[in-house]
Tab-separated table of N, CA and C in Angstrom:
chain	number	residue	atom	x	y	z
A	4	ILE	N	90.868	127.909	-14.591
A	4	ILE	CA	90.627	127.743	-13.049
A	4	ILE	C	91.787	127.871	-12.420
A	5	VAL	N	91.598	128.575	-10.788
A	5	VAL	CA	92.993	128.838	-10.060
A	5	VAL	C	92.732	127.691	-8.909
A	6	VAL	N	94.315	126.505	-8.571
A	6	VAL	CA	94.070	126.015	-7.809
A	6	VAL	C	94.605	126.457	-6.677
A	7	GLN	N	94.070	127.075	-5.303
A	7	GLN	CA	94.790	127.201	-4.008
A	7	GLN	C	95.316	125.937	-3.143
A	8	VAL	N	96.594	126.460	-2.961
A	8	VAL	CA	96.914	125.920	-2.176
A	8	VAL	C	97.878	126.406	-1.001
A	9	SER	N	97.691	126.197	0.152
A	9	SER	CA	98.277	126.573	1.199
A	9	SER	C	98.373	125.547	2.778
A	10	GLY	N	98.957	126.113	3.711
A	10	GLY	CA	98.998	124.864	4.330
A	10	GLY	C	99.119	124.999	6.009
A	11	VAL	N	99.131	124.276	6.754
A	11	VAL	CA	98.803	124.802	8.697
A	11	VAL	C	100.365	124.150	9.048
A	12	ALA	N	101.071	124.855	9.836
A	12	ALA	CA	102.280	124.649	10.419
A	12	ALA	C	102.118	124.550	11.623
A	13	THR	N	101.690	123.312	12.292
A	13	THR	CA	101.429	123.780	13.884
A	13	THR	C	102.516	123.508	15.053
A	14	GLY	N	102.342	123.440	15.902
A	14	GLY	CA	103.283	123.584	17.119
A	14	GLY	C	102.969	122.335	17.586
A	15	ALA	N	103.196	122.140	19.179
A	15	ALA	CA	102.399	121.091	19.886
A	15	ALA	C	100.788	120.987	20.276
A	16	VAL	N	100.048	119.674	19.945
A	16	VAL	CA	98.504	119.417	19.933
A	16	VAL	C	98.688	118.740	20.618
A	17	ASP	N	97.781	119.044	22.049
A	17	ASP	CA	97.600	118.447	22.438
A	17	ASP	C	96.785	117.098	22.108
A	18	THR	N	96.856	115.810	21.247
A	18	THR	CA	96.410	114.675	20.912
A	18	THR	C	96.881	113.562	21.631
A	19	LYS	N	96.034	112.154	20.950
A	19	LYS	CA	96.835	111.237	21.142
A	19	LYS	C	98.368	110.456	21.151
A	20	MET	N	98.950	110.949	20.223
A	20	MET	CA	100.253	111.434	19.700
A	20	MET	C	100.997	111.468	20.738
A	21	ASN	N	100.620	112.673	21.457
A	21	ASN	CA	101.168	112.866	22.558
A	21	ASN	C	101.126	112.718	23.983
A	22	SER	N	100.589	111.761	23.920
A	22	SER	CA	99.826	110.926	25.263
A	22	SER	C	100.971	110.189	25.899
A	23	ASN	N	101.513	109.635	25.329
A	23	ASN	CA	102.918	108.928	25.577
A	23	ASN	C	103.995	110.125	26.023
A	24	LEU	N	103.787	111.358	26.670
A	24	LEU	CA	104.730	112.031	27.064
A	24	LEU	C	104.802	112.213	28.034
A	25	SER	N	105.722	111.840	29.219
A	25	SER	CA	105.625	111.854	30.820
A	25	SER	C	104.919	113.631	30.905
A	26	CYS	N	104.458	113.574	32.564
A	26	CYS	CA	104.223	115.061	33.120
A	26	CYS	C	105.372	115.751	32.987
A	27	ASP	N	106.029	115.394	33.355
A	27	ASP	CA	107.526	116.455	32.992
A	27	ASP	C	107.641	116.854	31.399
A	28	GLY	N	107.620	115.743	30.571
A	28	GLY	CA	107.828	116.134	29.158
A	28	GLY	C	106.845	116.876	28.802
A	29	ARG	N	105.475	117.052	29.051
A	29	ARG	CA	104.796	117.964	29.054
A	29	ARG	C	104.972	119.049	29.581
A	30	GLY	N	104.950	119.023	30.194
A	30	GLY	CA	105.227	120.241	31.350
A	30	GLY	C	106.270	120.710	30.478
A	31	GLY	N	107.655	120.831	30.271
A	31	GLY	CA	109.148	121.412	29.434
A	31	GLY	C	108.590	121.752	28.443
A	32	LEU	N	108.221	120.765	27.341
A	32	LEU	CA	107.453	121.478	26.464
A	32	LEU	C	106.873	122.554	26.004
A	33	ALA	N	105.444	122.543	26.988
A	33	ALA	CA	104.706	123.816	27.150
A	33	ALA	C	105.441	124.704	27.568
A	34	ASP	N	106.329	124.876	28.854
A	34	ASP	CA	107.137	125.842	29.275
A	34	ASP	C	107.812	126.577	27.761
A	35	GLY	N	108.261	125.859	26.489
A	35	GLY	CA	108.679	126.917	25.578
A	35	GLY	C	107.797	127.015	25.260
A	36	ILE	N	106.316	126.915	25.338
A	36	ILE	CA	105.254	127.913	24.414
A	36	ILE	C	104.763	129.205	24.962
A	37	PRO	N	105.258	130.329	24.389
A	37	PRO	CA	104.746	131.667	24.826
A	37	PRO	C	103.157	131.720	25.825
A	38	VAL	N	102.195	130.573	25.280
A	38	VAL	CA	100.887	131.274	25.756
A	38	VAL	C	100.663	129.897	26.712
A	39	GLY	N	101.620	129.527	26.919
A	39	GLY	CA	101.656	128.123	28.276
A	39	GLY	C	101.079	126.709	27.947
A	40	ARG	N	100.759	126.721	26.566
A	40	ARG	CA	100.447	125.256	27.148
A	40	ARG	C	100.135	124.857	25.626
A	41	PHE	N	100.040	123.321	25.441
A	41	PHE	CA	99.658	123.000	24.030
A	41	PHE	C	98.183	123.110	23.062
A	42	GLY	N	98.404	123.413	22.162
A	42	GLY	CA	97.400	124.257	21.360
A	42	GLY	C	95.877	122.560	21.698
A	43	LEU	N	94.448	122.989	20.957
A	43	LEU	CA	94.206	122.197	21.143
A	43	LEU	C	93.579	121.815	19.584
A	44	PRO	N	93.270	120.467	19.388
A	44	PRO	CA	92.849	120.356	18.327
A	44	PRO	C	91.402	120.981	17.108
A	45	GLY	N	90.692	121.793	18.446
A	45	GLY	CA	89.545	122.630	17.439
A	45	GLY	C	90.268	123.978	16.993
A	46	GLU	N	91.525	124.306	17.639
A	46	GLU	CA	91.931	125.771	17.440
A	46	GLU	C	92.944	125.386	16.504
A	47	ILE	N	93.034	124.109	15.796
A	47	ILE	CA	93.542	123.566	14.441
A	47	ILE	C	92.585	124.112	13.346
A	48	ALA	N	91.657	123.105	14.061
A	48	ALA	CA	90.504	122.783	12.816
A	48	ALA	C	90.042	124.481	12.547
A	49	GLY	N	89.857	125.303	13.404
A	49	GLY	CA	89.421	126.564	13.218
A	49	GLY	C	90.235	127.364	11.977
A	50	VAL	N	91.420	126.722	11.960
A	50	VAL	CA	92.897	127.198	10.587
A	50	VAL	C	92.283	126.780	9.785
A	51	VAL	N	92.336	125.270	9.938
A	51	VAL	CA	91.911	124.562	8.341
A	51	VAL	C	90.701	124.496	7.667
A	52	SER	N	89.513	125.295	8.658
A	52	SER	CA	88.121	125.267	8.719
A	52	SER	C	88.503	127.098	7.412
A	53	PHE	N	89.229	127.778	8.246
A	53	PHE	CA	89.382	128.740	7.970
A	53	PHE	C	89.641	129.086	5.908
A	54	LEU	N	90.763	128.302	6.069
A	54	LEU	CA	91.239	127.952	4.686
A	54	LEU	C	90.397	127.798	3.719
A	55	ALA	N	89.569	126.224	4.200
A	55	ALA	CA	88.884	125.596	3.227
A	55	ALA	C	87.600	126.567	2.910
A	56	GLY	N	87.087	127.404	3.726
A	56	GLY	CA	86.032	127.834	3.662
A	56	GLY	C	86.140	129.578	2.160
A	57	SER	N	84.767	129.805	1.947
A	57	SER	CA	85.303	130.975	0.969
A	57	SER	C	85.487	132.375	1.237
A	58	ASP	N	85.537	132.299	2.428
A	58	ASP	CA	86.734	133.526	3.078
A	58	ASP	C	88.110	133.436	3.283
A	59	SER	N	88.282	132.760	2.096
A	59	SER	CA	89.812	132.676	1.993
A	59	SER	C	90.229	132.735	1.129
A	60	ASP	N	88.963	132.951	-0.628
A	60	ASP	CA	89.063	133.032	-1.329
A	60	ASP	C	90.431	133.300	-1.821
A	61	TYR	N	91.016	134.714	-1.793
A	61	TYR	CA	92.134	135.061	-1.938
A	61	TYR	C	93.619	134.621	-0.777
A	62	VAL	N	93.287	134.064	-0.843
A	62	VAL	CA	94.409	133.224	0.274
A	62	VAL	C	95.113	132.003	-0.363
A	63	THR	N	96.263	132.453	-0.669
A	63	THR	CA	96.781	130.992	-1.552
A	63	THR	C	98.347	131.175	-1.497
A	64	ALA	N	99.323	130.348	-1.701
A	64	ALA	CA	100.648	130.000	-1.550
A	64	ALA	C	100.805	130.484	0.351
A	65	GLN	N	100.182	130.590	0.730
A	65	GLN	CA	100.768	130.282	2.237
A	65	GLN	C	100.506	129.814	3.546
A	66	VAL	N	101.723	129.542	4.014
A	66	VAL	CA	101.717	128.427	5.633
A	66	VAL	C	101.212	129.646	6.626
A	67	ILE	N	99.817	128.902	6.986
A	67	ILE	CA	99.656	129.353	7.949
A	67	ILE	C	100.345	128.741	9.810
A	68	THR	N	100.926	129.947	10.329
A	68	THR	CA	101.254	128.600	12.020
A	68	THR	C	100.981	129.254	12.939
A	69	ALA	N	100.170	128.482	13.712
A	69	ALA	CA	99.455	128.290	14.496
A	69	ALA	C	100.052	127.229	15.917
A	70	ASP	N	101.101	127.796	16.163
A	70	ASP	CA	102.313	127.198	17.529
A	70	ASP	C	102.243	127.762	18.859
A	71	GLY	N	100.960	128.255	18.944
A	71	GLY	CA	101.018	129.331	20.365
A	71	GLY	C	101.783	130.971	20.840
A	72	GLY	N	102.969	131.067	19.652
A	72	GLY	CA	103.720	131.978	19.067
A	72	GLY	C	104.916	131.203	19.569
A	73	MET	N	105.919	130.026	19.219
A	73	MET	CA	106.901	129.171	19.819
A	73	MET	C	107.998	129.561	18.737
A	74	THR	N	107.258	130.029	16.698
A	74	THR	CA	108.290	130.889	16.125
A	74	THR	C	107.959	132.130	15.803
């Protein structure tokens, strides 16, 4: 039995959790992201879907960074 474990390290994602940020706060945070915007939940879901699918059978022990280029 092979157990595959990988993770996704996200940057700022446009979710309800971030809705309490002011417009200035969101803008300032987005300015620090090279792609210039928050990520979308579907973009993160795509990475998770890849890791959960059969196309990633040879991928394990990895942290996939989906942060718009912040790191």
